[in-house]
Amino acid sequence: MSAEATNPVSAAEAAITDTGVRRRGRARLDLRRIGRAALLGATAGPAPRDRLPDAISHVAEAHRAHHPDADLSVLRRAYVLAESSHRGQFRKSGEPYITHPLAVTLILAELGAETTTLTASLLHDTVEDTEVTLDQVRREFGDEVAYLVDGVTKVEKIDYGAAAEPETFRKMLVATGDDVRVMSIKLADRLHNMRTLGVMRPEKQARIAKVTRDVLIPLAERLGVQALKTELEDLVFAILHPEEYETTRALIAGPAGTGSTDALAAAAEQVAAVLREADIAADVLVRPRHFVSVHRARLKRGELRGCDFGRLLVLVAEDADCYAVLGELHTCFTPLISEFKDFIAAPKFNLYQSLHTAIAAPDGGVAEVLIRTHRMHKVAEAGVVALGSPHATTPDSTAPDAADPSEGFETAGDGERTDPTRPGWLARLLDWQQSAPDADTFWNSLHADLAEDREITVFRADGGTLGLPAGATCVDAAYAQHGEAAHGCLGARVNGRLAPLSTPLSDGDTVQLLLAQDTGSGPSPAWLDHARTPAARIAITAWLQAHPEAAHQPAAAPRPQLSVAADRNSRAELHADLDGGPPAPVRPAGCCTPVPPDEITGFRVRGGAVTAHRTGCPAVDTMRRLGRTAVPVRWGDAAHCRVTLVAESFGRPGLLADLTEAIATAGAEVVSATVEPPNEQRVRHTYTLELLDAAELPRLMRAMRDVPGVYDVGRTHGL
């Protein structure tokens, strides 16, 4: 059987009947408080056996709190089938087995799952552990419920042994990608098993806790199910780090922890008073930290004060109200600007939205404040569970009570999140797992991906966006946008400037990838040093393995440059203002080739001549550091000038002819031209040109950029 048990009924389960807050006039259970009570050692006796048949009423009550119009008949039918099929089966603690699917379903009901998910949750072990068949589930409850039960059944067969982990987790993630509700049920199942893990041998507890820590908790984070993630963290913390856990437990139960209630309540009252005076309708709540959060705060801050044991949560109706609350708090209290984060304007990769700030507390400490709407809070706690079913609008849906899950949620213009229950990271993961050559590569890549806890958003040149892990480079962006076509990437523009592919990207950057026209080109082995995402690393490795000669190909010997020159002596007129001395010849410096109306500075050189540099030329700073005295120079009345331009392009036949034709059409004459040997399919052309009118230079550069294959034209920039 899939469930592992210990106590007849855990403290968390026993607390179900008497723990709650009010929502829509009905009692609503609080998973956070339930888990906290269990971890603090609260005890309760087992539920009487004669109450067991009525247990579905707790699920119904919790479900109606979120879905008042839900049809509960399907839940009753599912419960009857589950209870009758599991009858005679017991958990390792001796409890009737039906307590497990009931507890899992209750967890999901409290998170706001729709009826179809709850139905599948009640039945999630029937096909695996009883005589019930998948066809029977399909006949009685429909295709959607049968699909979810089948998906969970496959996930339940996972062997968590070290040798089996890679391939079985790959299968699990494929099932999750098809419908994230499969993983929602699995996470709730793992939470209940972790709550009741005490009868297992210590080594088995540690093994299950490690898998939970390494894979399931990061997955819960990415699915946004914080209510499950935080309690799983605490349960794993207690098993894997018992000494630190006991220290944290004693700290919370000690004077500092118990005194936190008064300190946080006082801060909450002050905040509430400020918002009432500003006529902002808001609920101000005290949100205790969970055990792992307290442990991390202690490591970061040392001795903890009252307000360090929790946060203030401010809930408002509209997005604009969040910023109104923030303005009032920063006006009326002393804020810690370093603690401010805006996850509303830039949501996290798991759909999380909130404003984070911190203010000076009455006890002299710091009170952290979370500001969000009620809708944001629901998604922050329940993640994809709160978004419902992606099939809720279909006519044959088993959950007619479910609202449109995408209501209130924006989707990316590139379609990456067209299904709101499938976050962008999951779609990317499903793409690259198909390319992984073996299970071990997939497993290692999965660990690396799950270890990244921050995501950035970069903008594509076509207006779309790319979600990438923090630290990603242009290489990662290339493979995220173009897939295997990125093998021919030659470079990138980051925020309009040419940049190497190794350039790290920051949140909000605009990136344009430059692809070679030759589809036979491939990546360099050095790209692996700059790739951070599994998709990029797997694709590069696969190409290099398929082309072993590319990894060991020696660098091409340098070829002589191709140069052509013409004898031209005309210059734009330059004059030097010399105090009392004879006139001196003035010529433009070859390092920066100034042309009218550039700002220029002159310096004397050997033979009494003066060279004129553009003011921003690096040679100017060098001359001044050497103590050379600048000479005032100015342009004369003549408009003609000489300028050196560099054209960066992809190599192709006829490019030189097309460029020279564009130059001639623009009315410029070529004084000299240099074509460097191709390097990774890129070619650099350097032209020294004579213009009859310096004002025509911008038009000339535009004409050169319009030549097919040319991706940049600029003037030379110094020595």
Coordinates of C-alpha atoms in Angstrom, one line a residue, residues 71-646:
D71 CA -22.7 19.4 -5.9
L72 CA -21.6 17.1 -3.1
S73 CA -23.4 14.0 -4.4
V74 CA -20.3 12.9 -6.4
L75 CA -18.1 13.2 -3.3
R76 CA -20.6 11.0 -1.3
R77 CA -20.6 8.4 -4.0
A78 CA -16.8 8.5 -4.2
Y79 CA -16.5 8.1 -0.4
V80 CA -18.9 5.1 -0.4
L81 CA -16.9 3.4 -3.1
A82 CA -13.5 4.1 -1.4
E83 CA -14.8 3.1 2.1
S84 CA -16.3 -0.2 0.9
S85 CA -13.3 -1.1 -1.3
H86 CA -10.7 -0.4 1.5
R87 CA -12.8 -2.0 4.2
G88 CA -10.7 -4.6 6.0
Q89 CA -7.5 -2.8 5.1
F90 CA -5.5 -1.1 7.8
R91 CA -2.6 1.2 8.0
K92 CA 0.6 0.2 9.8
S93 CA -0.7 1.9 12.9
G94 CA -3.8 -0.3 13.0
E95 CA -6.2 2.5 11.8
P96 CA -8.7 1.8 9.0
Y97 CA -7.1 2.6 5.7
I98 CA -9.9 4.9 4.7
T99 CA -8.5 7.5 7.1
H100 CA -5.7 8.1 4.6
P101 CA -7.6 9.1 1.5
L102 CA -10.0 11.1 3.7
A103 CA -7.1 13.0 5.2
V104 CA -5.5 13.7 1.8
T105 CA -8.9 14.9 0.4
L106 CA -9.4 17.1 3.4
I107 CA -6.1 18.7 2.9
L108 CA -7.0 19.5 -0.7
A109 CA -10.5 20.7 0.2
E110 CA -8.9 23.2 2.6
L111 CA -6.7 24.5 -0.1
G112 CA -9.8 25.1 -2.3
A113 CA -9.5 22.2 -4.8
E114 CA -12.5 21.8 -7.1
T115 CA -14.8 18.8 -6.9
T116 CA -13.1 16.7 -9.6
T117 CA -9.7 16.8 -7.7
L118 CA -11.4 15.8 -4.4
T119 CA -13.2 12.9 -6.1
A120 CA -10.0 11.6 -7.6
S121 CA -8.3 12.1 -4.2
L122 CA -10.8 9.9 -2.4
L123 CA -10.3 7.2 -5.0
H124 CA -6.5 7.7 -5.5
D125 CA -5.5 4.3 -3.9
T126 CA -8.5 2.2 -5.0
V127 CA -7.2 1.0 -8.3
E128 CA -3.7 0.2 -6.9
D129 CA -4.8 -1.4 -3.6
T130 CA -8.3 -2.8 -4.1
E131 CA -10.4 -4.8 -6.6
V132 CA -11.7 -1.5 -8.2
T133 CA -10.7 -1.2 -11.8
L134 CA -10.0 2.0 -13.8
D135 CA -12.8 1.2 -16.1
Q136 CA -15.2 1.1 -13.1
V137 CA -14.0 4.5 -12.0
R138 CA -14.5 5.8 -15.6
R139 CA -18.0 4.5 -15.8
E140 CA -19.1 5.9 -12.5
F141 CA -17.2 9.2 -12.4
G142 CA -16.2 10.1 -15.9
D143 CA -13.0 10.3 -18.0
E144 CA -11.4 13.2 -16.1
V145 CA -11.6 11.5 -12.7
A146 CA -10.3 8.3 -14.2
Y147 CA -7.4 10.1 -15.8
L148 CA -6.4 11.7 -12.5
V149 CA -6.7 8.4 -10.6
D150 CA -4.6 6.6 -13.2
G151 CA -2.0 9.4 -13.1
V152 CA -1.7 9.2 -9.3
T153 CA -1.6 5.4 -9.4
K154 CA 1.4 5.5 -11.7
V155 CA 3.1 8.1 -9.4
E156 CA 2.3 5.9 -6.4
K157 CA 4.3 3.0 -7.9
I158 CA 7.5 5.1 -7.7
D159 CA 10.3 3.2 -6.0
Y160 CA 12.3 5.8 -4.0
G161 CA 15.4 3.7 -4.1
A162 CA 18.5 5.4 -5.3
A163 CA 18.7 3.4 -8.6
A164 CA 15.0 3.9 -9.4
E165 CA 14.8 7.6 -8.7
P166 CA 15.8 9.2 -12.0
E167 CA 13.5 7.3 -14.4
T168 CA 10.5 7.1 -12.0
F169 CA 10.6 10.9 -11.3
R170 CA 10.9 11.5 -15.0
K171 CA 7.6 9.6 -15.4
M172 CA 6.1 11.5 -12.5
L173 CA 6.9 14.8 -14.0
V174 CA 5.5 13.8 -17.4
A175 CA 2.2 12.9 -15.6
T176 CA 2.3 16.2 -13.8
G177 CA 2.8 18.1 -17.0
D178 CA -0.3 16.6 -18.5
D179 CA -2.4 17.7 -15.5
V180 CA -0.8 19.4 -12.5
R181 CA -3.7 18.1 -10.3
V182 CA -1.9 14.7 -10.3
M183 CA 1.0 16.3 -8.5
S184 CA -1.4 18.2 -6.2
I185 CA -2.8 14.9 -5.0
K186 CA 0.6 13.4 -4.6
L187 CA 1.8 16.4 -2.5
A188 CA -1.2 16.1 -0.2
D189 CA -0.6 12.4 0.0
R190 CA 3.0 12.9 1.0
L191 CA 2.1 15.5 3.6
H192 CA -0.3 13.1 5.4
N193 CA 2.3 10.3 5.2
M194 CA 5.0 12.6 6.6
R195 CA 2.7 13.6 9.4
T196 CA 2.3 9.9 10.3
L197 CA 5.8 8.7 9.7
G198 CA 6.8 7.8 13.2
V199 CA 6.4 4.0 13.1
M200 CA 8.9 3.7 10.2
R201 CA 12.4 2.7 11.0
P202 CA 14.7 5.7 11.4
E203 CA 16.7 4.9 8.3
K204 CA 13.5 4.7 6.2
Q205 CA 12.2 7.9 7.7
A206 CA 15.5 9.6 6.7
R207 CA 15.3 8.2 3.2
I208 CA 11.8 9.4 2.6
A209 CA 12.5 12.8 4.2
K210 CA 15.5 13.3 1.9
V211 CA 13.5 12.6 -1.2
T212 CA 10.8 14.9 0.1
R213 CA 13.4 17.7 0.7
D214 CA 15.3 17.3 -2.6
V215 CA 12.4 16.9 -5.0
L216 CA 8.8 17.2 -3.6
I217 CA 9.4 20.4 -1.6
P218 CA 11.0 22.2 -4.5
L219 CA 8.1 21.0 -6.7
A220 CA 5.6 22.3 -4.2
E221 CA 7.4 25.6 -4.3
R222 CA 7.2 25.7 -8.0
L223 CA 3.5 24.8 -8.0
G224 CA 3.0 27.6 -5.5
V225 CA 1.4 25.4 -2.8
Q226 CA 3.0 27.2 0.1
A227 CA 0.7 25.7 2.7
L228 CA 1.9 22.2 1.9
K229 CA 5.5 23.2 1.2
T230 CA 6.1 24.9 4.6
E231 CA 4.6 22.1 6.6
L232 CA 6.6 19.5 4.6
E233 CA 9.7 21.6 5.4
D234 CA 9.0 21.5 9.1
L235 CA 8.4 17.7 9.1
V236 CA 11.6 17.1 7.1
F237 CA 13.5 19.5 9.4
A238 CA 12.4 17.5 12.5
I239 CA 13.6 14.2 11.0
L240 CA 16.9 15.2 9.3
H241 CA 18.0 17.9 11.8
P242 CA 16.6 16.8 15.2
E243 CA 18.9 18.9 17.3
E244 CA 18.3 22.1 15.4
Y245 CA 14.6 21.3 15.4
E246 CA 14.5 20.9 19.2
T247 CA 16.5 24.2 19.6
T248 CA 14.0 26.0 17.4
R249 CA 11.0 24.3 19.1
A250 CA 12.3 25.4 22.5
L251 CA 12.9 28.9 21.2
I252 CA 9.3 29.2 19.9
A253 CA 7.9 27.7 23.1
G254 CA 10.2 29.9 25.3
P255 CA 9.6 33.5 26.6
A256 CA 10.7 35.1 23.3
G257 CA 8.4 33.0 21.2
T258 CA 5.4 33.3 23.5
G259 CA 6.0 37.0 23.8
S260 CA 5.9 37.4 20.1
T261 CA 2.1 37.3 20.2
D262 CA 1.9 40.6 22.1
A263 CA 4.6 42.3 20.0
L264 CA 3.0 41.3 16.7
A265 CA -0.5 42.1 18.0
A266 CA 0.7 45.6 19.0
A267 CA 2.3 46.2 15.6
A268 CA -0.8 44.9 13.8
E269 CA -3.0 47.2 15.8
Q270 CA -0.8 50.2 14.9
V271 CA -0.9 49.3 11.2
A272 CA -4.7 48.7 11.3
A273 CA -5.2 52.2 12.9
V274 CA -3.1 53.9 10.3
L275 CA -5.1 52.2 7.5
R276 CA -8.4 53.0 9.1
E277 CA -7.4 56.7 9.3
A278 CA -6.4 56.6 5.6
D279 CA -9.8 55.0 4.9
I280 CA -8.3 51.9 3.3
A281 CA -10.4 48.8 3.9
A282 CA -7.9 46.1 4.9
D283 CA -7.6 43.0 7.1
V284 CA -4.4 43.0 9.2
L285 CA -3.5 39.6 10.5
V286 CA -0.6 38.1 12.4
R287 CA 1.1 35.3 10.5
P288 CA 3.4 33.2 12.7
R289 CA 6.6 31.9 11.0
H290 CA 6.9 28.1 10.6
F291 CA 9.8 26.3 12.2
V292 CA 12.2 26.3 9.3
S293 CA 11.6 30.1 8.8
V294 CA 12.3 30.8 12.5
H295 CA 15.5 28.7 12.2
R296 CA 16.6 30.7 9.1
A297 CA 15.8 34.0 10.8
R298 CA 17.9 33.0 13.8
L299 CA 20.9 32.1 11.6
K300 CA 20.5 35.4 9.8
R301 CA 19.8 37.8 12.7
G302 CA 21.2 36.0 15.8
E303 CA 19.1 36.8 18.8
L304 CA 15.4 37.0 17.9
R305 CA 12.9 39.6 19.2
G306 CA 9.2 39.2 19.4
C307 CA 8.4 40.4 15.9
D308 CA 10.9 38.1 14.4
F309 CA 8.7 35.1 15.1
G310 CA 6.0 36.2 12.6
R311 CA 5.0 38.6 10.0
L312 CA 2.0 40.9 9.5
L313 CA -0.3 40.1 6.6
V314 CA -2.4 42.9 5.1
L315 CA -5.2 41.7 2.8
V316 CA -7.1 44.2 0.6
A317 CA -9.5 44.1 -2.3
E318 CA -7.7 45.5 -5.3
D319 CA -4.2 45.6 -6.7
A320 CA -4.1 49.4 -6.4
D321 CA -5.0 49.1 -2.7
C322 CA -1.8 47.2 -2.1
Y323 CA 0.3 50.2 -3.2
A324 CA -1.9 52.5 -1.2
V325 CA -1.2 50.4 1.9
L326 CA 2.5 50.5 1.1
G327 CA 2.5 54.3 0.8
E328 CA 0.8 54.7 4.1
L329 CA 3.2 52.3 5.9
H330 CA 6.3 54.0 4.4
T331 CA 4.8 57.4 5.4
C332 CA 3.8 56.7 8.9
F333 CA 6.5 54.2 10.0
T334 CA 10.2 53.9 9.4
P335 CA 10.7 51.5 6.6
L336 CA 13.7 49.3 5.8
I337 CA 14.1 50.0 2.1
S338 CA 16.4 47.0 1.7
E339 CA 13.6 44.7 2.6
F340 CA 11.2 46.0 0.0
K341 CA 10.3 43.7 -2.9
D342 CA 7.5 44.1 -5.5
F343 CA 6.2 40.7 -6.6
I344 CA 3.0 42.2 -7.9
A345 CA 4.6 44.1 -10.8
A346 CA 7.0 41.1 -11.3
P347 CA 5.3 37.9 -10.1
K348 CA 7.5 35.0 -9.1
F349 CA 7.8 32.0 -11.4
N350 CA 5.2 30.1 -9.3
L351 CA 2.5 32.8 -9.8
Y352 CA 3.2 34.3 -6.4
Q353 CA 2.2 38.0 -6.1
S354 CA 2.7 40.2 -3.0
L355 CA 4.4 43.3 -1.8
H356 CA 7.1 42.7 0.9
T357 CA 8.3 45.5 3.2
A358 CA 9.5 45.9 6.8
I359 CA 8.9 48.7 9.3
A360 CA 10.2 49.6 12.8
A361 CA 8.1 47.7 15.4
P362 CA 7.0 49.0 18.8
D363 CA 9.5 46.7 20.6
G364 CA 12.4 48.2 18.8
G365 CA 12.6 45.4 16.4
V366 CA 11.6 45.0 12.8
A367 CA 8.1 43.9 11.6
E368 CA 8.0 42.3 8.2
V369 CA 4.8 43.0 6.3
L370 CA 3.2 41.2 3.4
I371 CA 0.6 43.1 1.4
R372 CA -1.6 41.3 -1.1
T373 CA -5.2 41.0 -2.3
H374 CA -7.5 38.2 -1.1
R375 CA -7.1 36.5 -4.6
M376 CA -3.3 36.8 -4.4
H377 CA -3.4 35.3 -0.9
K378 CA -5.4 32.3 -2.1
V379 CA -2.9 31.6 -4.9
A380 CA 0.0 32.2 -2.5
E381 CA -1.2 29.6 -0.2
A382 CA -2.7 27.0 -2.6
G383 CA -0.9 27.8 -5.8
V384 CA -2.1 25.7 -8.8
V385 CA -4.6 24.0 -6.5
A386 CA -6.5 27.3 -6.2
L387 CA -6.6 27.8 -10.0
G388 CA -8.8 24.8 -10.4
S389 CA -9.2 22.6 -13.4
P390 CA -8.0 23.5 -16.9
H391 CA -11.0 21.6 -18.2
A392 CA -13.6 23.3 -15.9
T393 CA -15.3 25.0 -18.9
T394 CA -15.9 21.8 -20.8
P395 CA -19.5 20.7 -20.9
D396 CA -18.8 17.2 -19.6
S397 CA -16.8 18.4 -16.6
T398 CA -17.3 16.6 -13.4
A399 CA -17.0 19.9 -11.5
P400 CA -19.8 22.2 -12.8
D401 CA -19.3 24.4 -9.7
A402 CA -15.8 25.3 -10.7
A403 CA -15.3 28.8 -11.9
D404 CA -13.0 29.7 -14.8
P405 CA -9.6 29.0 -13.4
S406 CA -7.9 31.6 -15.5
E407 CA -10.1 34.5 -14.4
G408 CA -8.0 37.3 -13.1
F409 CA -4.8 35.8 -14.4
E410 CA -2.8 37.2 -17.3
T411 CA -1.1 35.0 -19.8
A412 CA 2.1 35.7 -21.6
G413 CA 1.9 37.1 -25.1
D414 CA 4.0 34.2 -26.4
G415 CA 1.5 31.7 -25.0
E416 CA 3.9 30.2 -22.4
R417 CA 1.1 30.3 -19.8
T418 CA -2.0 29.8 -21.8
D419 CA -2.9 27.1 -19.3
P420 CA -2.8 28.8 -15.9
T421 CA -2.4 25.5 -14.1
R422 CA 0.8 24.8 -15.9
P423 CA 3.5 27.4 -14.9
G424 CA 6.1 28.3 -17.5
W425 CA 8.9 26.5 -15.7
L426 CA 7.0 23.2 -16.0
A427 CA 6.4 23.6 -19.7
R428 CA 10.1 24.2 -20.1
L429 CA 11.0 21.2 -18.0
L430 CA 8.8 18.9 -20.1
D431 CA 10.5 20.2 -23.2
W432 CA 14.0 19.5 -22.1
Q433 CA 13.3 16.2 -20.4
Q434 CA 12.4 14.8 -23.8
S435 CA 15.8 15.7 -25.0
A436 CA 17.7 14.2 -22.1
P437 CA 19.7 11.2 -23.4
D438 CA 19.4 9.1 -20.3
A439 CA 17.7 9.1 -16.9
D440 CA 20.8 10.1 -15.0
T441 CA 21.3 13.2 -17.1
F442 CA 17.6 14.1 -16.5
W443 CA 18.0 13.5 -12.8
N444 CA 21.1 15.7 -12.5
S445 CA 19.5 18.4 -14.5
L446 CA 16.3 18.2 -12.5
H447 CA 18.3 18.7 -9.2
A448 CA 20.1 21.7 -10.7
D449 CA 16.8 23.2 -11.9
L450 CA 15.0 22.7 -8.6
A451 CA 18.0 24.2 -6.7
E452 CA 17.3 27.5 -8.5
D453 CA 14.9 29.5 -6.3
R454 CA 14.8 32.7 -8.3
E455 CA 13.7 33.4 -11.8
I456 CA 14.2 36.4 -14.1
T457 CA 12.2 37.7 -17.0
V458 CA 13.9 39.0 -20.1
F459 CA 12.2 40.6 -23.1
R460 CA 12.7 39.3 -26.6
A461 CA 13.2 41.6 -29.5
D462 CA 9.9 40.6 -31.0
G463 CA 8.0 41.7 -27.9
G464 CA 7.7 38.3 -26.1
T465 CA 9.2 37.3 -22.8
L466 CA 11.5 34.5 -21.6
G467 CA 11.5 33.1 -18.0
L468 CA 15.0 32.0 -17.0
P469 CA 16.7 31.1 -13.8
A470 CA 18.8 33.8 -12.1
G471 CA 22.3 33.7 -13.5
A472 CA 21.2 32.6 -17.0
T473 CA 23.3 33.9 -19.9
C474 CA 22.6 34.6 -23.6
V475 CA 23.3 31.0 -24.3
D476 CA 20.4 30.0 -22.2
A477 CA 18.2 32.6 -23.8
A478 CA 19.1 31.3 -27.2
Y479 CA 18.0 27.8 -26.5
A480 CA 14.9 28.9 -24.6
Q481 CA 13.7 30.9 -27.6
H482 CA 15.0 28.9 -30.6
G483 CA 15.5 25.4 -29.4
E484 CA 18.0 23.4 -31.5
A485 CA 18.2 26.3 -34.0
A486 CA 20.2 28.1 -31.3
H487 CA 23.2 25.9 -32.4
G488 CA 23.8 28.6 -35.1
C489 CA 23.7 31.5 -32.7
L490 CA 26.6 33.9 -33.4
G491 CA 26.0 36.6 -30.8
A492 CA 23.4 38.8 -29.1
R493 CA 22.3 42.3 -28.5
V494 CA 21.6 43.0 -24.8
N495 CA 19.7 46.2 -24.3
G496 CA 20.7 47.3 -27.8
R497 CA 24.4 46.6 -27.4
L498 CA 26.4 43.8 -29.0
A499 CA 27.3 41.3 -26.3
P500 CA 29.1 37.9 -26.2
L501 CA 27.0 34.8 -25.6
S502 CA 28.6 34.4 -22.2
T503 CA 26.9 37.6 -21.0
P504 CA 24.8 37.1 -17.8
L505 CA 21.3 38.5 -18.1
S506 CA 19.4 40.5 -15.5
D507 CA 15.7 40.8 -14.8
G508 CA 14.2 43.2 -17.4
D509 CA 16.9 43.0 -20.0
T510 CA 16.0 43.0 -23.7
V511 CA 17.9 40.4 -25.7
Q512 CA 18.1 39.8 -29.4
L513 CA 19.7 36.6 -30.6
L514 CA 21.7 36.7 -33.8
L515 CA 21.5 33.4 -35.8
A516 CA 23.7 32.3 -38.6
Q517 CA 22.1 31.7 -42.0
D518 CA 24.2 28.5 -42.3
T519 CA 22.1 25.8 -40.6
G520 CA 25.1 23.5 -40.5
S521 CA 26.9 25.5 -37.9
G522 CA 27.1 24.3 -34.3
P523 CA 27.9 25.4 -30.7
S524 CA 31.4 25.7 -29.3
P525 CA 32.4 23.4 -26.4
A526 CA 33.0 26.6 -24.4
W527 CA 29.3 27.2 -24.4
L528 CA 28.9 24.6 -21.7
D529 CA 30.8 26.9 -19.4
H530 CA 28.1 29.5 -19.8
A531 CA 25.0 27.4 -20.0
R532 CA 22.9 27.4 -16.8
T533 CA 19.6 25.8 -17.9
P534 CA 19.1 22.0 -18.5
A535 CA 17.7 22.7 -21.9
A536 CA 20.8 24.5 -23.1
R537 CA 23.3 22.0 -21.5
I538 CA 21.5 18.9 -22.8
A539 CA 21.2 20.4 -26.4
I540 CA 24.8 21.5 -26.5
T541 CA 26.1 18.2 -25.1
A542 CA 24.0 16.2 -27.6
W543 CA 25.3 18.2 -30.6
L544 CA 28.9 17.9 -29.5
Q545 CA 28.5 14.1 -29.0
A546 CA 27.0 13.9 -32.5
H547 CA 29.9 15.9 -33.9
P548 CA 33.0 14.8 -32.0
E549 CA 35.3 16.5 -34.6
A550 CA 33.9 19.9 -33.5
A551 CA 35.2 19.5 -29.9
H552 CA 38.8 18.9 -31.1
Q553 CA 38.9 21.0 -34.2
P554 CA 42.1 23.2 -34.1
A555 CA 41.8 26.9 -34.5
A556 CA 42.1 28.0 -38.1
A557 CA 45.4 29.6 -39.1
P558 CA 45.1 33.3 -39.5
R559 CA 44.7 34.4 -43.1
P560 CA 46.0 37.6 -44.5
Q561 CA 43.6 40.4 -44.5
L562 CA 42.1 41.5 -47.9
S563 CA 42.7 45.2 -48.4
V564 CA 41.9 47.7 -51.2
A565 CA 42.9 51.3 -51.2
A566 CA 42.5 54.4 -53.3
D567 CA 44.6 57.5 -53.2
R568 CA 42.5 60.2 -51.7
N569 CA 43.8 63.3 -49.9
S570 CA 40.8 65.4 -49.2
R571 CA 40.0 66.1 -45.6
A572 CA 37.4 68.1 -43.7
E573 CA 39.0 71.4 -42.9
L574 CA 40.5 71.6 -39.4
H575 CA 42.1 74.6 -37.7
A576 CA 44.1 74.9 -34.5
D577 CA 44.0 78.0 -32.3
L578 CA 47.7 78.5 -31.4
D579 CA 48.7 81.4 -29.1
G580 CA 51.3 83.4 -31.0
G581 CA 52.8 80.6 -33.0
P582 CA 52.9 79.9 -36.7
P583 CA 50.0 78.0 -38.2
A584 CA 50.3 74.2 -37.9
P585 CA 48.8 71.5 -40.1
V586 CA 45.9 69.7 -38.4
R587 CA 44.7 66.2 -39.3
P588 CA 42.0 63.9 -37.8
A589 CA 43.4 61.1 -35.7
G590 CA 43.1 57.7 -37.3
C591 CA 42.1 56.0 -34.0
C592 CA 38.7 57.8 -33.8
T593 CA 38.3 59.5 -37.2
P594 CA 36.3 62.5 -36.1
V595 CA 34.0 64.2 -38.6
P596 CA 31.9 67.3 -38.3
P597 CA 30.1 68.1 -36.1
D598 CA 32.0 65.9 -33.5
E599 CA 33.4 67.7 -30.5
I600 CA 37.2 67.5 -30.9
T601 CA 40.4 68.1 -28.9
G602 CA 43.9 68.5 -30.4
F603 CA 47.4 67.5 -29.3
R604 CA 50.8 68.4 -30.9
V605 CA 52.7 65.5 -32.4
R606 CA 56.2 65.2 -33.9
G607 CA 57.0 67.6 -36.7
G608 CA 54.8 70.4 -35.2
A609 CA 51.5 69.0 -36.6
V610 CA 48.3 68.7 -34.5
T611 CA 46.0 65.6 -34.4
A612 CA 42.3 66.1 -33.7
H613 CA 40.6 63.4 -31.6
R614 CA 37.0 63.0 -30.7
T615 CA 36.4 64.2 -27.1
G616 CA 35.5 60.7 -25.9
C617 CA 38.4 59.0 -27.6
P618 CA 40.5 56.9 -25.1
A619 CA 43.6 58.5 -26.5
V620 CA 42.6 61.9 -25.1
D621 CA 42.7 60.5 -21.5
T622 CA 46.0 58.8 -22.2
M623 CA 47.5 62.1 -23.5
R624 CA 46.3 64.0 -20.5
R625 CA 47.7 61.3 -18.1
L626 CA 51.1 61.8 -19.8
G627 CA 51.0 65.5 -19.2
R628 CA 50.4 66.5 -22.8
T629 CA 48.7 69.9 -23.2
A630 CA 45.5 70.0 -25.3
V631 CA 45.4 72.4 -28.2
P632 CA 42.0 74.0 -29.1
V633 CA 40.9 72.8 -32.6
R634 CA 37.8 73.5 -34.6
W635 CA 36.2 72.6 -37.9
G636 CA 36.4 74.8 -40.9
D637 CA 33.6 75.7 -43.3
A638 CA 34.1 72.8 -45.7
A639 CA 31.5 70.0 -45.2
H640 CA 33.4 67.1 -46.7
C641 CA 35.0 64.7 -44.4
R642 CA 36.7 61.3 -44.1
V643 CA 35.4 58.6 -41.7
T644 CA 36.2 55.0 -40.8
L645 CA 33.2 52.6 -40.4
V646 CA 33.2 49.0 -39.2

